[in-house]
PDB file of C-alpha atoms in Angstrom:
ATOM      1  CA  UNK L  60       7.865  -8.448  24.380  1.00  0.00           C
ATOM      2  CA  UNK L  61       4.141  -7.781  24.158  1.00  0.00           C
ATOM      3  CA  UNK L  62       2.325  -9.264  21.161  1.00  0.00           C
ATOM      4  CA  UNK L  63      -0.904  -8.065  19.592  1.00  0.00           C
ATOM      5  CA  UNK L  64      -3.867 -10.138  18.566  1.00  0.00           C
ATOM      6  CA  UNK L  65      -3.958 -11.361  14.947  1.00  0.00           C
ATOM      7  CA  UNK L  66      -4.084  -8.546  12.418  1.00  0.00           C
ATOM      8  CA  UNK L  67      -6.882  -8.938   9.873  1.00  0.00           C
ATOM      9  CA  UNK L  68      -6.449  -8.352   6.161  1.00  0.00           C
ATOM     10  CA  UNK L  69      -7.757  -5.199   4.572  1.00  0.00           C
ATOM     11  CA  UNK L  70      -8.144  -5.655   0.852  1.00  0.00           C
ATOM     12  CA  UNK L  71      -8.791  -8.178  -1.904  1.00  0.00           C
ATOM     13  CA  UNK L  72      -6.537  -8.616  -4.919  1.00  0.00           C
ATOM     14  CA  UNK L  73      -7.820  -8.333  -8.458  1.00  0.00           C
ATOM     15  CA  UNK L  74      -6.248  -7.584 -11.803  1.00  0.00           C
ATOM     16  CA  UNK L  75      -8.295  -5.525 -14.255  1.00  0.00           C
ATOM     17  CA  UNK L  76      -7.812  -4.249 -17.796  1.00  0.00           C
ATOM     18  CA  UNK L  77      -5.602  -1.535 -19.213  1.00  0.00           C
ATOM     19  CA  UNK L  78      -7.014   1.117 -16.901  1.00  0.00           C
ATOM     20  CA  UNK L  79      -5.865   0.422 -13.391  1.00  0.00           C
ATOM     21  CA  UNK L  80      -8.608   0.565 -10.802  1.00  0.00           C
ATOM     22  CA  UNK L  81      -6.241   1.536  -8.066  1.00  0.00           C
ATOM     23  CA  UNK L  82      -6.847   1.775  -4.363  1.00  0.00           C
ATOM     24  CA  UNK L  83      -9.625  -0.808  -4.325  1.00  0.00           C
ATOM     25  CA  UNK L  84      -8.087  -3.996  -5.585  1.00  0.00           C
ATOM     26  CA  UNK L  85      -5.301  -4.470  -3.110  1.00  0.00           C
ATOM     27  CA  UNK L  86      -4.868  -6.788  -0.210  1.00  0.00           C
ATOM     28  CA  UNK L  87      -2.545  -5.990   2.651  1.00  0.00           C
ATOM     29  CA  UNK L  88      -2.064  -6.083   6.383  1.00  0.00           C
ATOM     30  CA  UNK L  89      -3.112  -3.037   8.344  1.00  0.00           C
ATOM     31  CA  UNK L  90      -1.523  -1.967  11.614  1.00  0.00           C
ATOM     32  CA  UNK L  91      -2.963  -3.939  14.498  1.00  0.00           C
ATOM     33  CA  UNK L  92      -4.437  -0.876  16.167  1.00  0.00           C
ATOM     34  CA  UNK L  93      -6.817  -0.501  13.206  1.00  0.00           C
ATOM     35  CA  UNK L  94      -8.597  -3.862  12.793  1.00  0.00           C
ATOM     36  CA  UNK L  95     -10.295  -4.422   9.471  1.00  0.00           C
ATOM     37  CA  UNK L  96     -14.050  -4.328   9.306  1.00  0.00           C
ATOM     38  CA  UNK L  97     -15.699  -5.863   6.239  1.00  0.00           C
ATOM     39  CA  UNK L  98     -17.480  -3.242   4.180  1.00  0.00           C
ATOM     40  CA  UNK L  99     -20.479  -3.809   1.976  1.00  0.00           C
ATOM     41  CA  UNK L 100     -19.536  -2.818  -1.578  1.00  0.00           C
ATOM     42  CA  UNK L 101     -22.216  -0.707  -3.216  1.00  0.00           C
ATOM     43  CA  UNK L 102     -22.572   0.651  -6.709  1.00  0.00           C
ATOM     44  CA  UNK L 103     -21.443   4.151  -7.539  1.00  0.00           C
ATOM     45  CA  UNK L 104     -25.052   4.873  -8.489  1.00  0.00           C
ATOM     46  CA  UNK L 105     -26.129   4.190  -4.911  1.00  0.00           C
ATOM     47  CA  UNK L 106     -24.289   7.254  -3.678  1.00  0.00           C
ATOM     48  CA  UNK L 107     -26.655  10.133  -2.897  1.00  0.00           C
ATOM     49  CA  UNK L 108     -27.450  12.250  -5.929  1.00  0.00           C
ATOM     50  CA  UNK L 109     -26.050  15.349  -4.225  1.00  0.00           C
ATOM     51  CA  UNK L 110     -22.701  13.558  -3.788  1.00  0.00           C
ATOM     52  CA  UNK L 111     -22.707  12.314  -7.386  1.00  0.00           C
ATOM     53  CA  UNK L 112     -23.469  15.819  -8.626  1.00  0.00           C
ATOM     54  CA  UNK L 113     -20.445  17.133  -6.728  1.00  0.00           C
ATOM     55  CA  UNK L 114     -18.316  14.392  -8.256  1.00  0.00           C
ATOM     56  CA  UNK L 115     -19.523  15.381 -11.718  1.00  0.00           C
ATOM     57  CA  UNK L 116     -18.510  18.967 -11.003  1.00  0.00           C
ATOM     58  CA  UNK L 117     -14.952  17.647 -11.207  1.00  0.00           C
ATOM     59  CA  UNK L 118     -15.307  14.897 -13.805  1.00  0.00           C
ATOM     60  CA  UNK L 119     -18.090  15.947 -16.122  1.00  0.00           C
ATOM     61  CA  UNK L 120     -21.181  13.828 -16.696  1.00  0.00           C
ATOM     62  CA  UNK L 121     -20.581  10.201 -15.790  1.00  0.00           C
ATOM     63  CA  UNK L 122     -21.645   7.997 -18.696  1.00  0.00           C
ATOM     64  CA  UNK L 123     -20.650   4.688 -17.080  1.00  0.00           C
ATOM     65  CA  UNK L 124     -19.387   3.494 -13.713  1.00  0.00           C
ATOM     66  CA  UNK L 125     -17.792   0.095 -13.275  1.00  0.00           C
ATOM     67  CA  UNK L 126     -17.342  -1.245  -9.753  1.00  0.00           C
ATOM     68  CA  UNK L 127     -13.959  -2.856  -9.230  1.00  0.00           C
ATOM     69  CA  UNK L 128     -12.385  -5.234  -6.774  1.00  0.00           C
ATOM     70  CA  UNK L 129     -13.826  -7.117  -3.862  1.00  0.00           C
ATOM     71  CA  UNK L 130     -11.834  -5.338  -1.224  1.00  0.00           C
ATOM     72  CA  UNK L 131     -12.706  -4.321   2.288  1.00  0.00           C
ATOM     73  CA  UNK L 132     -11.146  -0.893   2.173  1.00  0.00           C
ATOM     74  CA  UNK L 133     -13.797   1.038   0.270  1.00  0.00           C
ATOM     75  CA  UNK L 134     -17.565   0.927   0.193  1.00  0.00           C
ATOM     76  CA  UNK L 135     -17.468   2.413  -3.292  1.00  0.00           C
ATOM     77  CA  UNK L 136     -14.629   1.752  -5.726  1.00  0.00           C
ATOM     78  CA  UNK L 137     -15.426   2.535  -9.319  1.00  0.00           C
ATOM     79  CA  UNK L 138     -13.888   3.431 -12.641  1.00  0.00           C
ATOM     80  CA  UNK L 139     -15.854   6.320 -14.138  1.00  0.00           C
ATOM     81  CA  UNK L 140     -16.097   7.156 -17.824  1.00  0.00           C
ATOM     82  CA  UNK L 141     -16.944  10.720 -18.800  1.00  0.00           C
ATOM     83  CA  UNK L 142     -16.613  12.885 -21.923  1.00  0.00           C
ATOM     84  CA  UNK L 143     -13.459  14.387 -20.384  1.00  0.00           C
ATOM     85  CA  UNK L 144     -11.761  11.071 -19.634  1.00  0.00           C
ATOM     86  CA  UNK L 145     -11.595   8.291 -17.056  1.00  0.00           C
ATOM     87  CA  UNK L 146     -11.416   8.667 -13.300  1.00  0.00           C
ATOM     88  CA  UNK L 147     -11.125   6.383 -10.311  1.00  0.00           C
ATOM     89  CA  UNK L 148     -13.384   7.021  -7.321  1.00  0.00           C
ATOM     90  CA  UNK L 149     -13.114   5.488  -3.857  1.00  0.00           C
ATOM     91  CA  UNK L 150     -15.483   6.293  -1.011  1.00  0.00           C
ATOM     92  CA  UNK L 151     -16.096   5.453   2.634  1.00  0.00           C
ATOM     93  CA  UNK L 152     -18.900   6.382   5.000  1.00  0.00           C
ATOM     94  CA  UNK L 153     -17.832   9.437   6.988  1.00  0.00           C
ATOM     95  CA  UNK L 154     -18.315   7.607  10.286  1.00  0.00           C
ATOM     96  CA  UNK L 155     -16.159   4.589   9.379  1.00  0.00           C
ATOM     97  CA  UNK L 156     -13.087   3.989  11.524  1.00  0.00           C
ATOM     98  CA  UNK L 157     -10.836   4.050   8.465  1.00  0.00           C
ATOM     99  CA  UNK L 158     -12.141   7.317   7.056  1.00  0.00           C
ATOM    100  CA  UNK L 159      -8.934   8.938   8.292  1.00  0.00           C
ATOM    101  CA  UNK L 160      -7.130   7.132   5.461  1.00  0.00           C
ATOM    102  CA  UNK L 161      -9.214   9.181   3.006  1.00  0.00           C
ATOM    103  CA  UNK L 162      -8.070  12.357   4.726  1.00  0.00           C
ATOM    104  CA  UNK L 163      -4.470  11.135   4.710  1.00  0.00           C
ATOM    105  CA  UNK L 164      -4.544  10.403   0.976  1.00  0.00           C
ATOM    106  CA  UNK L 165      -6.055  13.821   0.300  1.00  0.00           C
ATOM    107  CA  UNK L 166      -3.432  15.523   2.464  1.00  0.00           C
ATOM    108  CA  UNK L 167      -0.456  13.760   0.981  1.00  0.00           C
ATOM    109  CA  UNK L 168      -1.505  13.733  -2.676  1.00  0.00           C
ATOM    110  CA  UNK L 169       0.211  17.014  -3.537  1.00  0.00           C
ATOM    111  CA  UNK L 170       3.487  15.754  -2.070  1.00  0.00           C
ATOM    112  CA  UNK L 171       3.539  12.389  -3.875  1.00  0.00           C
ATOM    113  CA  UNK L 172       2.225  13.478  -7.256  1.00  0.00           C
ATOM    114  CA  UNK L 173       5.556  12.721  -9.020  1.00  0.00           C
ATOM    115  CA  UNK L 174       5.076   9.021  -8.234  1.00  0.00           C
ATOM    116  CA  UNK L 175       1.300   8.698  -7.783  1.00  0.00           C
ATOM    117  CA  UNK L 176      -1.972   9.431  -9.594  1.00  0.00           C
ATOM    118  CA  UNK L 177      -3.310  12.957  -9.396  1.00  0.00           C
ATOM    119  CA  UNK L 178      -6.088  13.647  -6.927  1.00  0.00           C
ATOM    120  CA  UNK L 179      -8.683  15.861  -8.564  1.00  0.00           C
ATOM    121  CA  UNK L 180     -11.107  16.412  -5.713  1.00  0.00           C
ATOM    122  CA  UNK L 181     -12.291  15.277  -2.314  1.00  0.00           C
ATOM    123  CA  UNK L 182     -16.024  15.371  -1.619  1.00  0.00           C
ATOM    124  CA  UNK L 183     -17.336  15.129   1.934  1.00  0.00           C
ATOM    125  CA  UNK L 184     -21.104  15.394   2.105  1.00  0.00           C
ATOM    126  CA  UNK L 185     -24.222  13.580   3.303  1.00  0.00           C
ATOM    127  CA  UNK L 186     -22.250  11.022   5.292  1.00  0.00           C
ATOM    128  CA  UNK L 187     -19.766  10.153   2.527  1.00  0.00           C
ATOM    129  CA  UNK L 188     -16.065  10.833   2.019  1.00  0.00           C
ATOM    130  CA  UNK L 189     -15.056  10.509  -1.644  1.00  0.00           C
ATOM    131  CA  UNK L 190     -11.701  10.780  -3.420  1.00  0.00           C
ATOM    132  CA  UNK L 191     -11.545  11.340  -7.192  1.00  0.00           C
ATOM    133  CA  UNK L 192      -8.275  10.236  -8.784  1.00  0.00           C
ATOM    134  CA  UNK L 193      -6.727  10.089 -12.189  1.00  0.00           C
ATOM    135  CA  UNK L 194      -7.241   6.596 -13.608  1.00  0.00           C
ATOM    136  CA  UNK L 195      -3.784   5.255 -14.398  1.00  0.00           C
ATOM    137  CA  UNK L 196      -3.201   3.385 -17.634  1.00  0.00           C
ATOM    138  CA  UNK L 197      -1.006   0.348 -17.320  1.00  0.00           C
ATOM    139  CA  UNK L 198      -0.778  -2.979 -15.572  1.00  0.00           C
ATOM    140  CA  UNK L 199      -0.076  -4.134 -12.044  1.00  0.00           C
ATOM    141  CA  UNK L 200       3.614  -4.853 -11.669  1.00  0.00           C
ATOM    142  CA  UNK L 201       4.922  -8.354 -12.225  1.00  0.00           C
ATOM    143  CA  UNK L 202       7.564  -9.153  -9.593  1.00  0.00           C
ATOM    144  CA  UNK L 203       8.447 -12.599 -10.933  1.00  0.00           C
ATOM    145  CA  UNK L 204      12.113 -13.379 -11.638  1.00  0.00           C
ATOM    146  CA  UNK L 205      13.097 -12.039 -15.041  1.00  0.00           C
ATOM    147  CA  UNK L 206      10.252  -9.526 -15.265  1.00  0.00           C
ATOM    148  CA  UNK L 207      11.000  -6.178 -16.896  1.00  0.00           C
ATOM    149  CA  UNK L 208       8.846  -4.588 -14.184  1.00  0.00           C
ATOM    150  CA  UNK L 209      11.536  -5.199 -11.566  1.00  0.00           C
ATOM    151  CA  UNK L 210      13.735  -2.403 -12.908  1.00  0.00           C
ATOM    152  CA  UNK L 211      10.703  -0.130 -13.179  1.00  0.00           C
ATOM    153  CA  UNK L 212      10.028  -0.781  -9.494  1.00  0.00           C
ATOM    154  CA  UNK L 213      13.647  -0.069  -8.570  1.00  0.00           C
ATOM    155  CA  UNK L 214      13.360   3.255 -10.364  1.00  0.00           C
ATOM    156  CA  UNK L 215      10.060   3.966  -8.601  1.00  0.00           C
ATOM    157  CA  UNK L 216      11.542   3.286  -5.168  1.00  0.00           C
ATOM    158  CA  UNK L 217      14.475   5.537  -5.986  1.00  0.00           C
ATOM    159  CA  UNK L 218      12.044   8.320  -6.932  1.00  0.00           C
ATOM    160  CA  UNK L 219      10.044   7.823  -3.738  1.00  0.00           C
ATOM    161  CA  UNK L 220      13.312   8.131  -1.847  1.00  0.00           C
ATOM    162  CA  UNK L 221      13.869  11.544  -3.400  1.00  0.00           C
ATOM    163  CA  UNK L 222      10.565  12.927  -2.090  1.00  0.00           C
ATOM    164  CA  UNK L 223      10.679  15.237   0.898  1.00  0.00           C
ATOM    165  CA  UNK L 224       8.662  14.015   3.852  1.00  0.00           C
ATOM    166  CA  UNK L 225       5.877  16.570   4.357  1.00  0.00           C
ATOM    167  CA  UNK L 226       5.173  18.224   7.670  1.00  0.00           C
ATOM    168  CA  UNK L 227       2.085  16.112   8.331  1.00  0.00           C
ATOM    169  CA  UNK L 228       1.098  14.026  11.339  1.00  0.00           C
ATOM    170  CA  UNK L 229       2.233  10.762   9.751  1.00  0.00           C
ATOM    171  CA  UNK L 230       2.533   7.492  11.604  1.00  0.00           C
ATOM    172  CA  UNK L 231       6.030   6.641  12.774  1.00  0.00           C
ATOM    173  CA  UNK L 232       7.578   3.396  11.549  1.00  0.00           C
ATOM    174  CA  UNK L 233       8.998   2.545  14.969  1.00  0.00           C
ATOM    175  CA  UNK L 234       5.544   2.960  16.514  1.00  0.00           C
ATOM    176  CA  UNK L 235       3.950   0.697  13.930  1.00  0.00           C
ATOM    177  CA  UNK L 236       6.580  -1.985  14.610  1.00  0.00           C
ATOM    178  CA  UNK L 237       6.729  -1.766  18.388  1.00  0.00           C
ATOM    179  CA  UNK L 238       4.502  -4.802  19.003  1.00  0.00           C
ATOM    180  CA  UNK L 239       6.615  -6.985  16.714  1.00  0.00           C
ATOM    181  CA  UNK L 240      10.198  -6.076  17.579  1.00  0.00           C
ATOM    182  CA  UNK L 241      12.287  -5.724  20.706  1.00  0.00           C
ATOM    183  CA  UNK L 242      12.381  -2.240  22.215  1.00  0.00           C
ATOM    184  CA  UNK L 243      16.132  -2.176  21.616  1.00  0.00           C
ATOM    185  CA  UNK L 244      15.543  -2.690  17.876  1.00  0.00           C
ATOM    186  CA  UNK L 245      12.993   0.058  17.237  1.00  0.00           C
ATOM    187  CA  UNK L 246      15.613   2.735  16.602  1.00  0.00           C
ATOM    188  CA  UNK L 247      16.565   0.936  13.385  1.00  0.00           C
ATOM    189  CA  UNK L 248      13.161   1.814  11.920  1.00  0.00           C
ATOM    190  CA  UNK L 249      13.089   5.487  12.937  1.00  0.00           C
ATOM    191  CA  UNK L 250      13.901   8.224  10.465  1.00  0.00           C
ATOM    192  CA  UNK L 251      12.627  11.206   8.520  1.00  0.00           C
ATOM    193  CA  UNK L 252      11.929   9.597   5.140  1.00  0.00           C
ATOM    194  CA  UNK L 253       8.496   9.403   3.550  1.00  0.00           C
ATOM    195  CA  UNK L 254       7.465   5.763   3.211  1.00  0.00           C
ATOM    196  CA  UNK L 255       4.588   4.061   1.402  1.00  0.00           C
ATOM    197  CA  UNK L 256       4.951   0.750   3.330  1.00  0.00           C
ATOM    198  CA  UNK L 257       2.765  -1.448   1.087  1.00  0.00           C
ATOM    199  CA  UNK L 258       4.788  -2.700  -1.883  1.00  0.00           C
ATOM    200  CA  UNK L 259       2.100  -5.156  -2.916  1.00  0.00           C
ATOM    201  CA  UNK L 260       2.549  -5.503  -6.665  1.00  0.00           C
ATOM    202  CA  UNK L 261      -1.099  -4.499  -7.142  1.00  0.00           C
ATOM    203  CA  UNK L 262      -0.193  -1.056  -5.812  1.00  0.00           C
ATOM    204  CA  UNK L 263       2.529  -0.563  -8.425  1.00  0.00           C
ATOM    205  CA  UNK L 264       1.151   0.390 -11.837  1.00  0.00           C
ATOM    206  CA  UNK L 265       3.504   0.132 -14.797  1.00  0.00           C
ATOM    207  CA  UNK L 266       2.582   2.175 -17.839  1.00  0.00           C
ATOM    208  CA  UNK L 267       4.941   2.950 -20.682  1.00  0.00           C
ATOM    209  CA  UNK L 268       8.456   3.418 -19.365  1.00  0.00           C
ATOM    210  CA  UNK L 269       7.680   4.121 -15.716  1.00  0.00           C
ATOM    211  CA  UNK L 270       5.852   2.855 -12.680  1.00  0.00           C
ATOM    212  CA  UNK L 271       3.682   4.752 -10.223  1.00  0.00           C
ATOM    213  CA  UNK L 272       2.308   3.717  -6.862  1.00  0.00           C
ATOM    214  CA  UNK L 273      -1.219   4.084  -5.500  1.00  0.00           C
ATOM    215  CA  UNK L 274      -3.014   3.885  -2.151  1.00  0.00           C
ATOM    216  CA  UNK L 275      -1.065   6.222   0.153  1.00  0.00           C
ATOM    217  CA  UNK L 276      -3.484   5.987   3.080  1.00  0.00           C
ATOM    218  CA  UNK L 277      -0.874   4.304   5.311  1.00  0.00           C
ATOM    219  CA  UNK L 278       1.983   6.691   4.519  1.00  0.00           C
ATOM    220  CA  UNK L 279       4.579   6.620   7.286  1.00  0.00           C
ATOM    221  CA  UNK L 280       7.696   8.467   8.418  1.00  0.00           C
ATOM    222  CA  UNK L 281      10.728   6.275   9.069  1.00  0.00           C
ATOM    223  CA  UNK L 282      14.112   4.972   7.994  1.00  0.00           C
ATOM    224  CA  UNK L 283      14.648   5.481   4.246  1.00  0.00           C
ATOM    225  CA  UNK L 284      15.454   1.824   3.516  1.00  0.00           C
ATOM    226  CA  UNK L 285      12.202   0.368   4.837  1.00  0.00           C
ATOM    227  CA  UNK L 286      10.205   0.500   1.582  1.00  0.00           C
ATOM    228  CA  UNK L 287      12.903  -1.559  -0.131  1.00  0.00           C
ATOM    229  CA  UNK L 288      12.657  -3.964   2.801  1.00  0.00           C
ATOM    230  CA  UNK L 289       8.920  -4.334   2.324  1.00  0.00           C
ATOM    231  CA  UNK L 290       9.594  -4.982  -1.355  1.00  0.00           C
ATOM    232  CA  UNK L 291      11.928  -7.872  -0.506  1.00  0.00           C
ATOM    233  CA  UNK L 292       9.009  -9.768   1.054  1.00  0.00           C
ATOM    234  CA  UNK L 293       6.859  -9.305  -2.031  1.00  0.00           C
ATOM    235  CA  UNK L 294       9.721 -10.394  -4.281  1.00  0.00           C
ATOM    236  CA  UNK L 295      10.106 -13.630  -2.331  1.00  0.00           C
ATOM    237  CA  UNK L 296       6.348 -14.167  -2.535  1.00  0.00           C
ATOM    238  CA  UNK L 297       6.645 -13.749  -6.317  1.00  0.00           C
ATOM    239  CA  UNK L 298       9.235 -16.534  -6.641  1.00  0.00           C
ATOM    240  CA  UNK L 299      12.627 -15.051  -5.768  1.00  0.00           C
ATOM    241  CA  UNK L 300      14.804 -16.692  -3.163  1.00  0.00           C
ATOM    242  CA  UNK L 301      15.829 -14.342  -0.325  1.00  0.00           C
ATOM    243  CA  UNK L 302      19.329 -13.812  -1.682  1.00  0.00           C
ATOM    244  CA  UNK L 303      17.982 -12.829  -5.111  1.00  0.00           C
ATOM    245  CA  UNK L 304      15.387 -10.540  -3.532  1.00  0.00           C
ATOM    246  CA  UNK L 305      18.039  -8.705  -1.548  1.00  0.00           C
ATOM    247  CA  UNK L 306      20.165  -8.375  -4.671  1.00  0.00           C
ATOM    248  CA  UNK L 307      17.307  -6.473  -6.267  1.00  0.00           C
ATOM    249  CA  UNK L 308      16.927  -4.318  -3.167  1.00  0.00           C
ATOM    250  CA  UNK L 309      20.598  -3.348  -3.427  1.00  0.00           C
ATOM    251  CA  UNK L 310      19.722  -1.453  -6.617  1.00  0.00           C
ATOM    252  CA  UNK L 311      17.599   0.924  -4.520  1.00  0.00           C
ATOM    253  CA  UNK L 312      19.909   3.667  -3.201  1.00  0.00           C
ATOM    254  CA  UNK L 313      18.281   3.885   0.225  1.00  0.00           C
ATOM    255  CA  UNK L 314      18.782   0.159   0.842  1.00  0.00           C
ATOM    256  CA  UNK L 315      22.528   0.671   0.895  1.00  0.00           C
ATOM    257  CA  UNK L 316      22.110   2.702   4.102  1.00  0.00           C
ATOM    258  CA  UNK L 317      20.413  -0.157   5.949  1.00  0.00           C
ATOM    259  CA  UNK L 318      22.332  -1.540   8.939  1.00  0.00           C
ATOM    260  CA  UNK L 319      22.550  -5.355   8.721  1.00  0.00           C
ATOM    261  CA  UNK L 320      21.236  -5.782  12.271  1.00  0.00           C
ATOM    262  CA  UNK L 321      18.310  -3.508  11.420  1.00  0.00           C
ATOM    263  CA  UNK L 322      17.465  -5.543   8.321  1.00  0.00           C
ATOM    264  CA  UNK L 323      17.493  -8.740  10.372  1.00  0.00           C
ATOM    265  CA  UNK L 324      15.231  -7.160  12.994  1.00  0.00           C
ATOM    266  CA  UNK L 325      12.896  -5.856  10.285  1.00  0.00           C
ATOM    267  CA  UNK L 326      12.659  -9.271   8.619  1.00  0.00           C
ATOM    268  CA  UNK L 327      11.875 -10.941  11.939  1.00  0.00           C
ATOM    269  CA  UNK L 328       9.238  -8.343  12.831  1.00  0.00           C
ATOM    270  CA  UNK L 329       7.485  -8.765   9.495  1.00  0.00           C
ATOM    271  CA  UNK L 330       7.522 -12.544   9.866  1.00  0.00           C
ATOM    272  CA  UNK L 331       5.669 -12.066  13.160  1.00  0.00           C
ATOM    273  CA  UNK L 332       3.201  -9.645  11.571  1.00  0.00           C
ATOM    274  CA  UNK L 333       2.322 -12.036   8.770  1.00  0.00           C
ATOM    275  CA  UNK L 334       2.187 -15.025  11.108  1.00  0.00           C
ATOM    276  CA  UNK L 335      -0.420 -13.195  13.180  1.00  0.00           C
ATOM    277  CA  UNK L 336      -2.296 -12.103  10.071  1.00  0.00           C
ATOM    278  CA  UNK L 337      -2.471 -15.671   8.821  1.00  0.00           C
ATOM    279  CA  UNK L 338      -3.526 -17.228  12.097  1.00  0.00           C
ATOM    280  CA  UNK L 339      -3.831 -20.971  12.413  1.00  0.00           C
ATOM    281  CA  UNK L 340      -5.245 -21.564   8.931  1.00  0.00           C
ATOM    282  CA  UNK L 341      -4.273 -18.810   6.462  1.00  0.00           C
ATOM    283  CA  UNK L 342      -5.939 -18.600   3.077  1.00  0.00           C
ATOM    284  CA  UNK L 343      -3.705 -19.279   0.052  1.00  0.00           C
ATOM    285  CA  UNK L 344      -3.062 -15.592  -0.643  1.00  0.00           C
ATOM    286  CA  UNK L 345      -1.955 -14.912   2.918  1.00  0.00           C
ATOM    287  CA  UNK L 346       0.036 -18.139   3.087  1.00  0.00           C
ATOM    288  CA  UNK L 347       2.355 -16.781   0.363  1.00  0.00           C
ATOM    289  CA  UNK L 348       3.237 -13.808   2.552  1.00  0.00           C
ATOM    290  CA  UNK L 349       3.550 -15.895   5.713  1.00  0.00           C
ATOM    291  CA  UNK L 350       5.975 -18.190   3.906  1.00  0.00           C
ATOM    292  CA  UNK L 351       7.856 -15.351   2.184  1.00  0.00           C
ATOM    293  CA  UNK L 352       8.394 -13.310   5.334  1.00  0.00           C
ATOM    294  CA  UNK L 353       9.358 -16.425   7.266  1.00  0.00           C
ATOM    295  CA  UNK L 354      11.848 -17.454   4.580  1.00  0.00           C
ATOM    296  CA  UNK L 355      13.467 -14.017   4.639  1.00  0.00           C
ATOM    297  CA  UNK L 356      13.765 -13.988   8.416  1.00  0.00           C
ATOM    298  CA  UNK L 357      15.296 -17.482   8.358  1.00  0.00           C
ATOM    299  CA  UNK L 358      17.775 -16.385   5.679  1.00  0.00           C
ATOM    300  CA  UNK L 359      18.788 -13.338   7.701  1.00  0.00           C
ATOM    301  CA  UNK L 360      19.471 -15.524  10.739  1.00  0.00           C
ATOM    302  CA  UNK L 361      21.121 -18.489   9.044  1.00  0.00           C
ATOM    303  CA  UNK L 362      22.369 -17.314   5.641  1.00  0.00           C
ATOM    304  CA  UNK L 363      20.359 -19.969   3.865  1.00  0.00           C
TER     305      UNK L 363
END
């Protein structure tokens, strides 16, 4: 089985106040065919005036702009305050290799609105691609054992599972996994469900009695149980043992359709992905995911 070179990390994790600065404060692994390139974070005010004027056409006059996160996925990531309310803006240079994720988020926003922030406008001008989102109120989900946010996340995953997969040119789960699983296993990951694929707790914003999920740039088409599978890894990283994590996944309706052999193959593939991402000397953040994915794969193979 062919293996790819180590997959770099794409975002940096940060927790901010009651308004969630989504889409810019998240760390995750990107598919290996799209290696991460560090971006220089610039202030919102450094965007060309013409671009800022077009943003204000949607938001009203910007009275303050607070840069958020230290991530690599956006050159501009800012929480804007205006007389009409608060907005979150993320921007990439139009010639950046990841600018397609801006287009993907803009395309899919209307289809995921029941579970995601509203997209108000996309601005593409003077070498910049900008997305203007609703700023969600709430906190990043806590996945620790005993957290009330666990049930909110179960409910969120169930609602994602009810969404129809739009007729867009989405990435296929089996294609994304082909370098990390045996060819005979790839059929387990194929399907027609709409998947988010990054259940990082920083992507899940809990406000009031419900959770919503941000950062849909890597939306994928595949087997309906895969998002719950991705969640299992994050639960283990948050302190659950693999058995407990799978017990939470069972509450997600789509998980009950997962073939046991497919789950084992998925766990093993993700252990390989995170092992490559971590390399020989992973940083502490990445080490949690290396250990969590490895623990799940070991549990699937040995039962302990």
